[in-house]
XYZ file of C-alpha atoms in Angstrom:
712
model
C -4.446 -18.959 -2.545
C -3.597 -17.881 -6.087
C -1.504 -14.979 -4.831
C 0.913 -17.472 -3.256
C 1.297 -19.433 -6.490
C 2.884 -16.540 -8.351
C 6.682 -16.621 -7.874
C 7.072 -12.836 -7.737
C 4.470 -12.541 -4.975
C 5.806 -15.524 -3.028
C 9.287 -13.999 -3.001
C 7.928 -10.623 -1.881
C 5.890 -12.166 0.910
C 8.885 -14.145 2.180
C 10.999 -10.983 2.133
C 8.358 -8.957 3.942
C 7.864 -11.612 6.600
C 11.633 -11.766 7.078
C 11.772 -7.980 7.550
C 8.857 -8.106 9.978
C 10.561 -10.875 11.908
C 13.837 -8.937 12.079
C 12.295 -5.766 13.499
C 11.914 -7.079 17.062
C 15.569 -8.034 17.033
C 16.612 -4.671 15.625
C 14.645 -2.904 18.328
C 16.779 -4.663 20.949
C 20.021 -3.331 19.526
C 22.073 -0.927 21.622
C 19.952 -1.233 24.748
C 22.850 -1.661 27.135
C 23.157 2.085 27.778
C 20.060 2.257 29.922
C 21.026 5.637 31.308
C 20.532 7.156 27.870
C 17.497 9.419 27.790
C 15.743 7.568 24.961
C 16.168 4.154 26.537
C 14.684 4.927 29.929
C 11.500 3.071 30.565
C 8.841 5.634 31.424
C 5.525 4.451 32.767
C 2.751 6.611 31.306
C 0.147 5.945 33.945
C -2.263 8.468 32.544
C -2.556 6.696 29.192
C -2.354 3.088 30.354
C -6.016 2.769 31.191
C -7.769 -0.385 32.280
C -11.214 -0.672 30.738
C -13.431 -2.284 33.351
C -16.719 -1.494 31.646
C -17.150 -4.764 29.781
C -20.917 -4.985 30.275
C -21.915 -1.454 29.322
C -22.384 0.611 26.173
C -19.217 2.583 26.938
C -15.730 1.730 25.717
C -13.116 4.045 27.211
C -9.974 2.941 25.350
C -9.049 1.884 21.838
C -5.886 1.027 19.933
C -7.443 1.386 16.479
C -7.245 5.164 16.023
C -3.591 5.500 17.073
C -2.250 1.906 17.026
C -1.538 2.398 20.739
C -3.801 1.666 23.688
C -5.185 5.141 24.349
C -8.157 6.627 26.121
C -10.771 7.703 23.596
C -11.028 10.979 25.505
C -7.369 11.649 24.649
C -7.799 11.052 20.902
C -8.571 14.212 18.868
C -11.136 12.544 16.641
C -14.836 11.666 16.709
C -15.113 7.952 17.603
C -18.140 5.754 18.317
C -17.935 2.202 19.655
C -20.711 -0.386 19.517
C -19.797 -2.722 22.375
C -20.511 -6.430 22.767
C -23.183 -5.614 25.353
C -24.995 -3.368 22.887
C -24.681 -5.969 20.130
C -26.409 -8.467 22.423
C -29.076 -6.104 23.752
C -30.125 -4.884 20.311
C -29.783 -8.358 18.780
C -27.519 -6.970 16.079
C -26.632 -9.445 13.341
C -24.903 -7.482 10.589
C -22.671 -4.455 10.190
C -25.420 -2.316 8.670
C -27.581 -3.001 11.738
C -24.786 -2.149 14.164
C -24.320 1.454 13.025
C -27.974 2.518 12.866
C -27.843 4.335 16.243
C -24.360 5.855 15.733
C -24.070 9.582 14.876
C -22.637 10.698 11.533
C -22.800 7.333 9.781
C -25.534 5.327 8.067
C -25.955 2.301 5.826
C -26.845 2.625 2.158
C -28.816 0.259 -0.041
C -25.674 -1.334 -1.489
C -27.475 -2.671 -4.590
C -28.837 -5.411 -2.355
C -25.563 -7.363 -2.301
C -23.076 -5.584 -0.033
C -22.398 -3.253 2.862
C -22.432 0.352 1.702
C -21.574 2.913 4.372
C -22.067 6.675 4.310
C -19.648 8.700 6.457
C -20.299 12.420 6.705
C -22.091 12.468 3.353
C -19.557 10.253 1.540
C -20.210 6.691 0.409
C -17.691 3.878 0.807
C -17.680 0.153 0.101
C -14.040 -0.469 1.050
C -13.179 1.569 4.155
C -13.949 -1.488 6.254
C -11.336 -3.173 8.435
C -11.030 -6.142 10.744
C -8.532 -5.892 13.615
C -7.051 -2.894 11.812
C -6.466 -4.717 8.495
C -8.256 -3.940 5.235
C -11.345 -6.064 4.426
C -12.416 -4.412 1.189
C -14.428 -6.845 -0.943
C -18.125 -6.059 -1.324
C -20.235 -8.375 0.847
C -22.513 -8.309 3.895
C -20.514 -8.702 7.100
C -21.841 -10.620 10.116
C -21.220 -9.960 13.820
C -21.196 -13.568 15.082
C -17.493 -13.363 16.048
C -17.214 -9.646 16.812
C -16.345 -8.170 20.199
C -17.058 -4.580 19.174
C -17.480 -2.280 16.176
C -15.489 0.960 16.056
C -16.526 3.920 13.889
C -13.784 6.492 13.269
C -14.973 9.667 11.567
C -12.968 11.695 9.062
C -10.071 10.708 6.767
C -7.697 8.225 8.422
C -4.884 7.989 5.889
C -2.098 8.206 8.484
C -3.239 4.974 10.164
C -5.101 3.066 7.434
C -3.592 4.309 4.181
C -5.605 4.880 1.010
C -9.326 5.623 1.115
C -11.082 6.751 4.249
C -13.222 9.207 2.276
C -15.316 10.158 5.302
C -14.390 7.610 7.940
C -13.653 3.946 8.549
C -15.257 1.060 10.412
C -13.120 -1.471 12.254
C -14.480 -4.764 13.595
C -12.577 -6.242 16.526
C -12.691 -10.049 16.491
C -13.183 -12.050 19.679
C -10.043 -13.875 20.753
C -9.445 -16.766 23.115
C -9.047 -15.782 26.779
C -8.213 -17.578 30.037
C -11.815 -18.083 31.046
C -14.011 -21.145 30.701
C -17.182 -19.610 29.332
C -19.481 -21.064 26.705
C -22.626 -19.637 25.156
C -25.315 -21.031 22.882
C -27.928 -18.845 21.191
C -31.079 -19.932 19.399
C -33.126 -17.309 17.622
C -36.357 -17.199 15.673
C -38.656 -14.514 14.387
C -40.822 -12.963 11.719
C -40.440 -13.844 8.048
C -39.211 -17.327 8.870
C -36.047 -16.101 10.554
C -33.979 -18.914 12.107
C -30.466 -18.575 13.513
C -28.196 -20.466 15.903
C -24.743 -19.521 17.152
C -22.139 -20.708 19.636
C -19.286 -18.973 21.437
C -17.070 -21.569 23.121
C -14.066 -20.317 25.083
C -11.840 -22.627 27.135
C -8.563 -22.384 28.995
C -6.334 -25.339 28.119
C -3.536 -24.456 30.557
C -1.675 -21.399 31.813
C -0.227 -20.663 28.374
C -2.939 -21.719 25.900
C -6.608 -20.839 25.390
C -8.996 -21.829 22.587
C -12.162 -20.170 21.340
C -14.628 -21.173 18.626
C -17.364 -18.926 17.282
C -19.802 -20.390 14.783
C -23.144 -19.464 13.271
C -25.825 -20.726 10.896
C -28.825 -18.762 9.642
C -31.761 -19.317 7.283
C -34.178 -16.422 6.839
C -36.871 -15.021 4.621
C -37.896 -11.398 4.155
C -40.909 -9.124 3.889
C -39.925 -8.811 0.216
C -41.341 -11.318 -2.281
C -38.952 -14.165 -3.060
C -36.080 -12.731 -1.011
C -34.151 -15.210 1.131
C -30.783 -15.441 2.861
C -28.572 -18.213 4.221
C -25.421 -17.785 6.269
C -22.904 -20.050 7.904
C -19.534 -19.356 9.461
C -16.893 -20.672 11.831
C -13.940 -18.885 13.410
C -11.572 -20.824 15.709
C -8.887 -18.795 17.500
C -5.935 -19.833 19.656
C -4.139 -17.577 22.126
C -0.668 -18.594 23.281
C 0.986 -16.668 26.113
C 4.399 -18.162 26.981
C 5.202 -15.211 29.278
C 3.697 -12.018 30.638
C 5.475 -10.108 27.874
C 4.509 -12.195 24.848
C 1.134 -13.054 23.346
C 0.389 -14.844 20.077
C -3.105 -15.025 18.571
C -3.770 -17.324 15.612
C -7.127 -17.611 13.898
C -8.917 -18.955 10.847
C -12.330 -18.137 9.449
C -14.735 -19.530 6.890
C -17.767 -17.390 6.064
C -20.472 -18.070 3.479
C -23.358 -15.723 2.688
C -26.073 -16.590 0.151
C -28.977 -14.271 -0.478
C -31.247 -12.691 -3.041
C -29.921 -9.452 -4.530
C -32.765 -7.051 -3.814
C -32.412 -3.559 -5.265
C -35.782 -2.278 -4.101
C -38.242 -0.124 -6.014
C -37.953 2.639 -8.663
C -39.151 6.229 -8.619
C -41.851 7.823 -10.736
C -41.715 11.061 -12.716
C -45.019 12.888 -13.101
C -43.492 15.823 -14.948
C -43.365 18.069 -11.885
C -41.327 16.168 -9.332
C -40.024 12.676 -8.670
C -40.784 10.432 -5.733
C -40.677 6.692 -4.902
C -43.209 4.653 -6.846
C -46.218 3.801 -4.697
C -46.457 0.035 -4.332
C -46.654 -2.669 -1.700
C -43.603 -2.978 0.540
C -43.263 -6.577 -0.616
C -43.212 -5.963 -4.394
C -40.023 -7.168 -6.095
C -39.170 -5.374 -9.337
C -37.514 -7.748 -11.768
C -37.005 -11.379 -10.874
C -35.955 -12.624 -7.423
C -35.126 -16.129 -8.662
C -32.733 -14.626 -11.247
C -30.990 -12.501 -8.617
C -28.694 -14.840 -6.646
C -25.793 -13.516 -4.614
C -23.035 -15.449 -2.833
C -19.873 -14.455 -0.998
C -17.305 -16.958 0.300
C -14.631 -15.484 2.568
C -11.647 -17.397 3.949
C -9.260 -15.745 6.393
C -6.096 -16.804 8.171
C -4.259 -14.517 10.554
C -1.584 -14.311 13.237
C -0.961 -11.472 15.694
C 2.222 -11.367 17.787
C 2.667 -8.903 20.673
C 5.890 -8.622 22.652
C 7.207 -6.082 25.157
C 10.948 -5.753 25.765
C 12.655 -4.743 29.012
C 13.894 -1.528 27.399
C 10.355 -0.142 27.071
C 9.878 -1.059 23.406
C 6.840 -3.084 22.388
C 6.369 -4.707 18.994
C 3.248 -5.979 17.285
C 3.171 -7.929 14.035
C -0.099 -8.734 12.298
C -0.171 -10.990 9.232
C -3.433 -11.685 7.426
C -4.323 -13.722 4.327
C -7.800 -13.387 2.831
C -9.428 -15.152 -0.093
C -12.704 -13.797 -1.476
C -15.054 -15.290 -4.047
C -18.056 -13.069 -4.672
C -20.684 -13.204 -7.386
C -24.084 -11.713 -7.837
C -26.691 -11.509 -10.541
C -29.620 -9.141 -10.497
C -32.708 -8.414 -12.549
C -33.892 -5.020 -11.380
C -35.614 -1.719 -12.167
C -33.249 0.476 -14.169
C -35.309 3.582 -14.806
C -38.203 5.659 -13.613
C -41.797 4.576 -14.022
C -43.171 6.441 -17.049
C -46.673 6.071 -18.428
C -47.145 3.056 -16.173
C -44.106 1.124 -17.452
C -40.636 0.548 -16.029
C -37.404 -0.650 -17.659
C -35.972 -3.900 -16.284
C -32.273 -4.666 -16.771
C -29.915 -7.380 -15.597
C -26.284 -8.359 -15.307
C -23.967 -10.903 -13.678
C -20.833 -9.798 -11.807
C -18.001 -11.965 -10.463
C -15.063 -10.878 -8.290
C -12.194 -13.012 -7.042
C -9.643 -11.361 -4.796
C -6.690 -12.492 -2.722
C -5.232 -10.159 -0.096
C -2.009 -10.392 1.867
C -1.230 -7.762 4.503
C 1.564 -7.563 7.037
C 1.789 -4.791 9.631
C 4.649 -4.307 12.073
C 4.392 -1.620 14.754
C 7.057 -0.535 17.248
C 5.996 1.561 20.235
C 8.368 3.225 22.685
C 7.520 5.267 25.779
C 10.187 7.800 26.703
C 10.723 11.245 28.152
C 12.472 14.469 27.074
C 12.808 16.555 30.190
C 9.331 16.755 31.696
C 7.609 15.936 28.383
C 6.348 12.387 27.938
C 6.205 10.679 24.554
C 4.638 7.592 23.097
C 6.418 7.067 19.792
C 5.029 4.736 17.123
C 6.873 3.638 14.002
C 5.535 1.078 11.603
C 5.670 -0.711 8.299
C 2.764 -2.085 6.269
C 3.025 -4.343 3.242
C 0.028 -5.155 1.067
C -0.412 -7.372 -1.980
C -3.790 -7.666 -3.679
C -4.798 -9.596 -6.754
C -8.247 -8.888 -8.171
C -10.159 -10.359 -11.105
C -13.557 -9.045 -12.110
C -15.881 -9.633 -15.018
C -19.437 -8.717 -15.896
C -21.996 -10.228 -18.258
C -25.057 -8.222 -19.251
C -28.547 -9.383 -20.121
C -29.152 -9.606 -23.866
C -31.562 -6.667 -23.722
C -33.631 -4.491 -21.427
C -37.378 -4.870 -21.353
C -40.340 -2.678 -20.467
C -42.946 -4.141 -18.127
C -45.976 -2.794 -16.341
C -45.046 -1.272 -12.987
C -48.187 -2.817 -11.519
C -46.847 -6.300 -12.359
C -43.067 -5.849 -12.584
C -41.995 -9.505 -12.796
C -40.026 -10.615 -15.839
C -37.313 -13.085 -16.826
C -34.234 -12.112 -18.832
C -31.662 -14.027 -20.837
C -27.958 -13.270 -20.512
C -25.143 -12.902 -23.046
C -22.289 -15.383 -23.236
C -19.617 -12.710 -23.761
C -18.123 -10.474 -21.098
C -19.087 -6.812 -21.026
C -16.172 -6.147 -18.655
C -13.121 -8.300 -17.936
C -10.357 -6.805 -15.792
C -7.487 -7.966 -13.628
C -5.643 -5.798 -11.123
C -2.441 -6.444 -9.191
C -1.737 -4.058 -6.318
C 1.545 -3.711 -4.466
C 1.542 -1.289 -1.534
C 4.385 -0.454 0.842
C 3.959 2.080 3.613
C 5.998 3.454 6.490
C 4.617 5.698 9.201
C 5.638 7.516 12.346
C 3.529 9.052 15.080
C 4.280 10.778 18.371
C 1.769 11.229 21.181
C 3.258 14.067 23.212
C 2.104 14.748 26.767
C 3.350 18.269 27.486
C 1.752 18.395 30.931
C -1.464 17.402 32.674
C -3.497 19.680 30.409
C -1.935 19.705 26.931
C -1.356 16.796 24.579
C -0.265 16.775 20.946
C -0.511 13.957 18.442
C 1.246 14.170 15.107
C 2.049 11.643 12.440
C 2.976 11.035 8.808
C 2.493 8.046 6.548
C 4.241 7.498 3.233
C 2.574 5.116 0.774
C 4.051 3.693 -2.397
C 1.173 2.260 -4.391
C 1.780 0.334 -7.626
C -1.113 -0.772 -9.830
C -0.989 -3.132 -12.788
C -4.387 -2.890 -14.449
C -5.402 -4.990 -17.440
C -8.694 -4.578 -19.307
C -9.066 -7.261 -21.971
C -12.331 -5.784 -23.299
C -11.022 -2.205 -23.553
C -7.204 -2.516 -23.796
C -6.804 1.269 -23.998
C -7.672 1.373 -20.288
C -4.805 -0.940 -19.323
C -1.917 0.698 -17.505
C 0.787 0.398 -14.890
C 0.603 3.269 -12.423
C 2.926 4.256 -9.597
C 1.378 6.520 -6.980
C 3.144 7.996 -3.983
C 1.429 10.042 -1.308
C 2.031 11.346 2.195
C -0.886 11.347 4.640
C -0.465 13.617 7.679
C -2.431 13.962 10.878
C -1.993 16.509 13.633
C -4.155 17.101 16.671
C -4.160 19.027 19.930
C -5.966 18.047 23.138
C -6.559 20.488 25.987
C -7.984 19.302 29.322
C -9.139 22.234 31.458
C -10.245 19.690 34.073
C -9.565 15.956 34.182
C -12.919 14.625 32.834
C -13.073 17.132 29.933
C -11.074 17.199 26.700
C -11.232 19.921 24.057
C -9.523 19.057 20.795
C -8.778 20.073 17.254
C -7.558 17.833 14.465
C -6.486 17.944 10.810
C -6.180 14.817 8.666
C -5.740 13.869 5.032
C -6.105 10.764 2.877
C -5.941 9.779 -0.793
C -7.894 7.501 -3.129
C -6.021 6.147 -6.196
C -7.722 6.196 -9.606
C -8.311 2.441 -9.630
C -11.150 3.206 -7.229
C -12.297 1.491 -4.070
C -12.881 -1.848 -5.802
C -9.770 -1.731 -8.039
C -11.788 -1.792 -11.293
C -12.406 1.870 -12.176
C -9.381 2.819 -14.265
C -10.109 4.280 -17.718
C -7.970 5.843 -20.430
C -9.312 9.309 -19.570
C -8.335 9.281 -15.869
C -5.342 6.953 -15.554
C -2.843 9.829 -15.728
C -4.527 11.848 -12.960
C -3.216 12.164 -9.414
C -5.172 10.393 -6.650
C -8.311 11.997 -5.258
C -7.682 13.920 -2.027
C -9.872 14.059 1.093
C -9.158 16.494 3.936
C -10.881 17.145 7.255
C -10.583 19.740 9.989
C -12.423 19.095 13.232
C -13.032 20.663 16.640
C -14.622 18.741 19.470
C -15.322 18.193 23.152
C -15.348 14.917 25.082
C -16.705 14.788 28.608
C -16.738 11.796 30.946
C -19.743 12.978 32.907
C -19.505 9.847 35.053
C -17.055 6.971 35.248
C -19.599 4.967 33.240
C -21.094 7.674 30.991
C -19.565 9.850 28.285
C -20.713 12.726 26.069
C -18.893 13.846 22.923
C -19.476 16.495 20.276
C -17.665 17.659 17.154
C -17.931 20.215 14.373
C -16.073 19.546 11.139
C -15.442 20.526 7.543
C -14.643 17.686 5.145
C -13.598 18.393 1.567
C -13.096 16.110 -1.439
C -10.881 17.453 -4.205
C -9.341 16.211 -7.467
C -12.681 14.659 -8.375
C -13.150 13.695 -12.032
C -16.053 15.091 -14.070
C -17.005 15.438 -17.721
C -15.636 18.645 -19.232
C -18.662 20.964 -19.682
C -17.097 22.481 -22.811
C -16.090 19.147 -24.368
C -18.020 16.034 -23.352
C -15.291 13.742 -24.698
C -12.807 15.036 -22.117
C -12.523 14.399 -18.388
C -11.266 17.092 -16.025
C -10.459 17.384 -12.315
C -12.316 19.716 -9.953
C -12.484 20.368 -6.228
C -15.852 18.740 -6.013
C -17.736 18.646 -2.701
C -17.792 19.825 0.899
C -19.586 18.519 3.986
C -19.918 20.661 7.089
C -21.566 19.292 10.169
C -22.053 18.758 13.866
C -22.139 15.445 15.754
C -23.254 14.740 19.305
C -22.877 11.311 20.914
C -23.789 9.760 24.267
C -22.865 6.317 25.582
C -22.832 4.407 28.851
C -24.728 4.039 32.110
C -26.308 7.220 33.378
C -27.491 5.346 36.485
C -26.818 1.809 37.710
C -30.044 0.638 36.090
C -30.218 2.963 33.059
C -28.055 2.658 29.923
C -28.208 4.723 26.753
C -26.492 5.074 23.378
C -27.141 7.440 20.490
C -26.769 10.999 19.322
C -27.677 13.797 16.962
C -26.148 14.723 13.599
C -26.432 17.854 11.487
C -24.978 17.657 7.968
C -24.743 20.265 5.230
C -23.248 18.515 2.205
C -23.089 20.081 -1.232
C -21.435 20.085 -4.637
C -19.024 23.005 -5.030
C -18.463 22.903 -8.819
C -20.782 22.261 -11.749
C -20.446 18.632 -12.778
C -21.469 16.850 -15.970
C -23.393 18.165 -18.959
C -26.904 18.140 -20.363
C -29.623 16.226 -18.560
C -27.149 14.717 -16.090
C -25.544 18.014 -15.096
C -25.233 18.701 -11.358
C -25.040 22.363 -10.431
C -22.815 23.944 -7.824
C -24.671 24.266 -4.530
C -26.687 21.070 -5.033
C -27.232 18.996 -1.880
C -25.555 15.586 -1.986
C -27.704 12.489 -2.234
C -28.358 10.150 0.695
C -27.668 12.876 3.257
C -30.287 13.787 5.849
C -29.692 17.240 7.268
C -30.930 16.157 10.711
C -30.641 12.721 12.327
C -31.495 11.767 15.896
C -31.131 8.355 17.528
C -31.327 7.142 21.110
C -31.433 3.632 22.566
C -32.489 3.371 26.230
C -32.361 0.288 28.450
C -33.757 0.129 31.981
C -33.115 -2.723 34.423
C -36.370 -3.096 36.340
C -35.026 -5.705 38.752
C -32.654 -8.672 38.700
C -35.009 -10.594 36.428
C -36.604 -8.076 34.090
C -35.263 -5.326 31.843
C -36.822 -3.307 29.036
C -35.544 -1.056 26.267
C -36.901 1.433 23.781
C -35.151 3.160 20.904
C -35.978 5.979 18.507
C -34.409 6.781 15.129
C -35.537 9.948 13.364
C -34.230 11.343 10.074
C -35.201 14.349 8.005
C -35.803 13.922 4.283
C -32.988 13.237 1.831
C -32.450 12.731 -1.889
C -32.134 9.192 -3.227
C -29.188 10.427 -5.314
C -27.538 13.780 -5.910
C -30.085 15.772 -7.980
C -29.366 16.714 -11.579
C -30.922 19.563 -13.536
C -33.716 17.199 -14.633
C -34.199 14.637 -11.843
C -34.501 14.928 -8.076
C -36.061 12.069 -6.091
C -36.924 13.015 -2.525
C -37.250 10.408 0.224
C -39.459 11.688 3.073
C -38.146 11.816 6.610
C -39.334 9.301 9.173
C -39.331 8.331 12.831
C -38.999 4.671 13.816
C -39.497 3.178 17.256
C -37.792 -0.052 18.391
C -38.229 -1.949 21.655
C -36.990 -4.953 23.611
C -37.748 -6.891 26.772
C -35.343 -9.172 28.657
C -35.849 -11.905 31.244
C -33.080 -13.581 33.257
C -34.647 -16.983 33.926
C -31.655 -18.033 36.017
C -27.897 -17.480 36.065
C -27.499 -19.528 32.907
C -30.585 -18.790 30.818
C -31.754 -15.505 29.337
C -34.737 -14.739 27.100
C -35.154 -11.596 25.063
C -37.634 -10.235 22.527
C -36.547 -7.492 20.130
C -39.059 -5.564 18.050
C -38.030 -3.386 15.131
C -40.457 -0.710 13.928
C -42.858 -1.127 16.829
C -45.433 1.255 15.304
C -45.234 -0.400 11.865
C -44.189 2.809 10.140
C -43.960 2.675 6.330
C -40.770 4.476 5.335
C -37.874 4.466 2.879
C -34.698 3.498 4.682
C -32.004 3.870 2.028
C -31.220 4.083 -1.667
C -28.450 3.287 -4.113
C -29.729 5.660 -6.778
C -33.014 7.159 -7.960
C -34.411 3.768 -8.932
C -32.955 1.467 -6.279
C -34.924 2.573 -3.211
C -35.429 0.276 -0.223
C -38.339 0.206 2.186
C -37.567 -0.224 5.859
C -38.731 -3.407 7.570
C -42.353 -3.514 8.785
C -43.030 -4.404 12.422
C -40.650 -7.309 13.014
C -40.198 -9.400 16.158
C -37.242 -11.657 16.960
C -36.914 -13.880 20.048
C -33.582 -15.153 21.410
C -32.724 -17.782 24.001
C -29.182 -17.602 25.403
C -27.724 -20.398 27.509
C -24.360 -19.876 29.216
C -22.288 -22.602 30.851
C-alpha cells in the first residue's frame, strides 16, 4: 500500500508495532508478589457469560461496547444485534438491509453509491466498524462473511474515538473454528438476481483451523438500466498453540460494481412540495453514465493472550486499501413547469488505513468490590486522496422523458489530499459494587493531527492539531436478577475535516471539533433465558455546528445546532420453542435549535430534522410449524418524514407507509434447506429514503428471492 512506501509512515508503524508487542511483556512485570491485592486473580463469574444461543435472534454478550466480554444486560447503553440466524432467515445481503428491523436506526439513500446510516436523527457515512476497527470509506458493505451486526446507539467516543454522531455499527467477521462444517448457497430471484456463496470451515489439527468465505453476485433492479455485480473472498486462519493464546489472521478482497442511482426529484406546485409522480422504474439522468466501483483489500491479525496473573492482552492490527470511484448523471433540482435540471460529476477516492489497537484487561478486587479494568492504546494512520470532475454544464430536460447524456470537463473541480495521524489512550473500569449495583466509567484521550492540502483552493490547506477527551459514565441497578435499570452519559467529537476527510475550508479550519453528547435512561429485561426486552429514553445534542452568519453571509459561525429526544423499545429472541421475533418501536423528536443559514436556504429554530420519522414500528416473526416447515412474516411501518430538513422556502414531505414481508422455509433433509423470501408482499408503492429533496428513492416492489442451502 502507498502508506507503507512513505518513510515517515513506515517508521511510525514499526514503532507502534514494537510498542504493541512490548505491552504483553510489560504486563508481566512485577507479578511475583501474588499476595498483593491488585495481582490476585479474581474470577468474575457473573460477567463471564457463555452465550449458548447461537441459532436464535438473541445475542446475550458482546465485547464491542466495552472491549470486554460483557452481558448486554450489564451495559448501560441501547444495543441491538442482528445475529447470523436472523441474517439467514431474512436473506440479508447488505448492511442497509440488516438494520431495517432494528429500532432507532435506518438506512438513507446514500446518493446511490454508499451506505448512509441515520442514528437517532443524525446521518453518518463513517461510523462503521469491522471487528471494532474503523471502516470509513463510502461503499456498500456485504454480509457474506459476517457473523453478526451490532448497532450501538449514542456517541461512543470513549471506545471508538472521533465521530459516533448518533451511534455506530460494528460488523463481526466469521473466523475459523475447530469444526468441520461447509455450506454452499445458491440464490435467484426477481429482476435477474443471481448469487452464490460458500462458507468452508475445516479443522486442520488441534492448533490450526481454516475458513474461507466467498461470494459472487450479478443482479438487475426494478429501476431502468440499474445493475450490480459483486465478488469477494475472505480466508481466515485461527492458530491456538495453547488454551491461553489465540491468533486470528485474515485477508479480504471485495469488489462492488453498480449503477449509481439517485432516485427521483420533487415537484413544487407553489403551495407545497412532494415527490414527482412517475413510474417506480424511471431513471432521471443517464444510467449508463453513472458507473460506481469500490475495491477493498484488507489484511488483519488479532492476538489474544491471557497470563497467569489475571491479565489478558489483545492486539488487533489492520491494513486496508480502498479504491472508490463513482460518476452520476442525476436530477439536481425540483421539477418546475414540466422540466428538471440534470447535473453530473465524477468522484474518485483512494485511501489507505493502518490501525493498531492494544487492550489490557485485568480482573481484581478491592475489598468486596470487584473490578474489570481496561487500559488501551490505539494508533491510526490514514492517507486520503480525493478529486472531483464536473460535467461541462447542466441541462434542462422534460420530466416526462428525463434521459440525457452529458460531457465532462478535463480539469478537476476539487483535488485534495489528507494525511491523518491519530494516537489515543483510554482507561475504563467496570465496577461491581454488589449483586445489584454496577458502575462503568472511562476516559479516552485522542491526539488527532491533520495535514490537509487543497491544490484547487490553496487557502483551505492547513495543518491542524486537535486534542479531545471523550468520557463515558454509566450506572446499572438490578432490583432482581433478570432486570437491569441504567443511566448513561457519553460524549464524542468530530474534527473539522469531516467524516470523509475532505471538508476543511478556510472559514472553519480554526474551529474546535464538533461535539456530540447523549444522556440515556433505560431498562433491560431477560423475560426468558431466550428472550429479551429493552427500552431507552434519551436526549442527544450536537453542538459547535458551523452555519452561515445571518448578519454577514461571508462569515461562518458556530452554534449549538440540534437536539434529538426519543424513546426506543426492542425485542429479540425466542418467546416459545417454535416462535422467534425481532423488532421494536421508536419515537423521535428531532429539531434544529438555532436559526441556520440566510435567505431562501434559511432553516428556522424549531424545524424538524430531515429523514426522521416520528414513529417507527417493526416486527419480524418466525414460526416453526414442524421439523420440516417454518414460516415468517414481518411488518415495517413508518410515519411521514421530510426528505431533507425544511428551509423557509422548501419542504418535501415523504408519506408514511407500512410494508409487509414474508418467508417460508423447508428442511428437505439434514443437509438441504430451501427458503423463499418475499419483500413487500402487498406490493405497496412507497418512498423508502432520500439523500435530499431531489434524490428520493422508491422502495422495492413485490420481490421474491429463493435460496438453496447445502451443508456438508
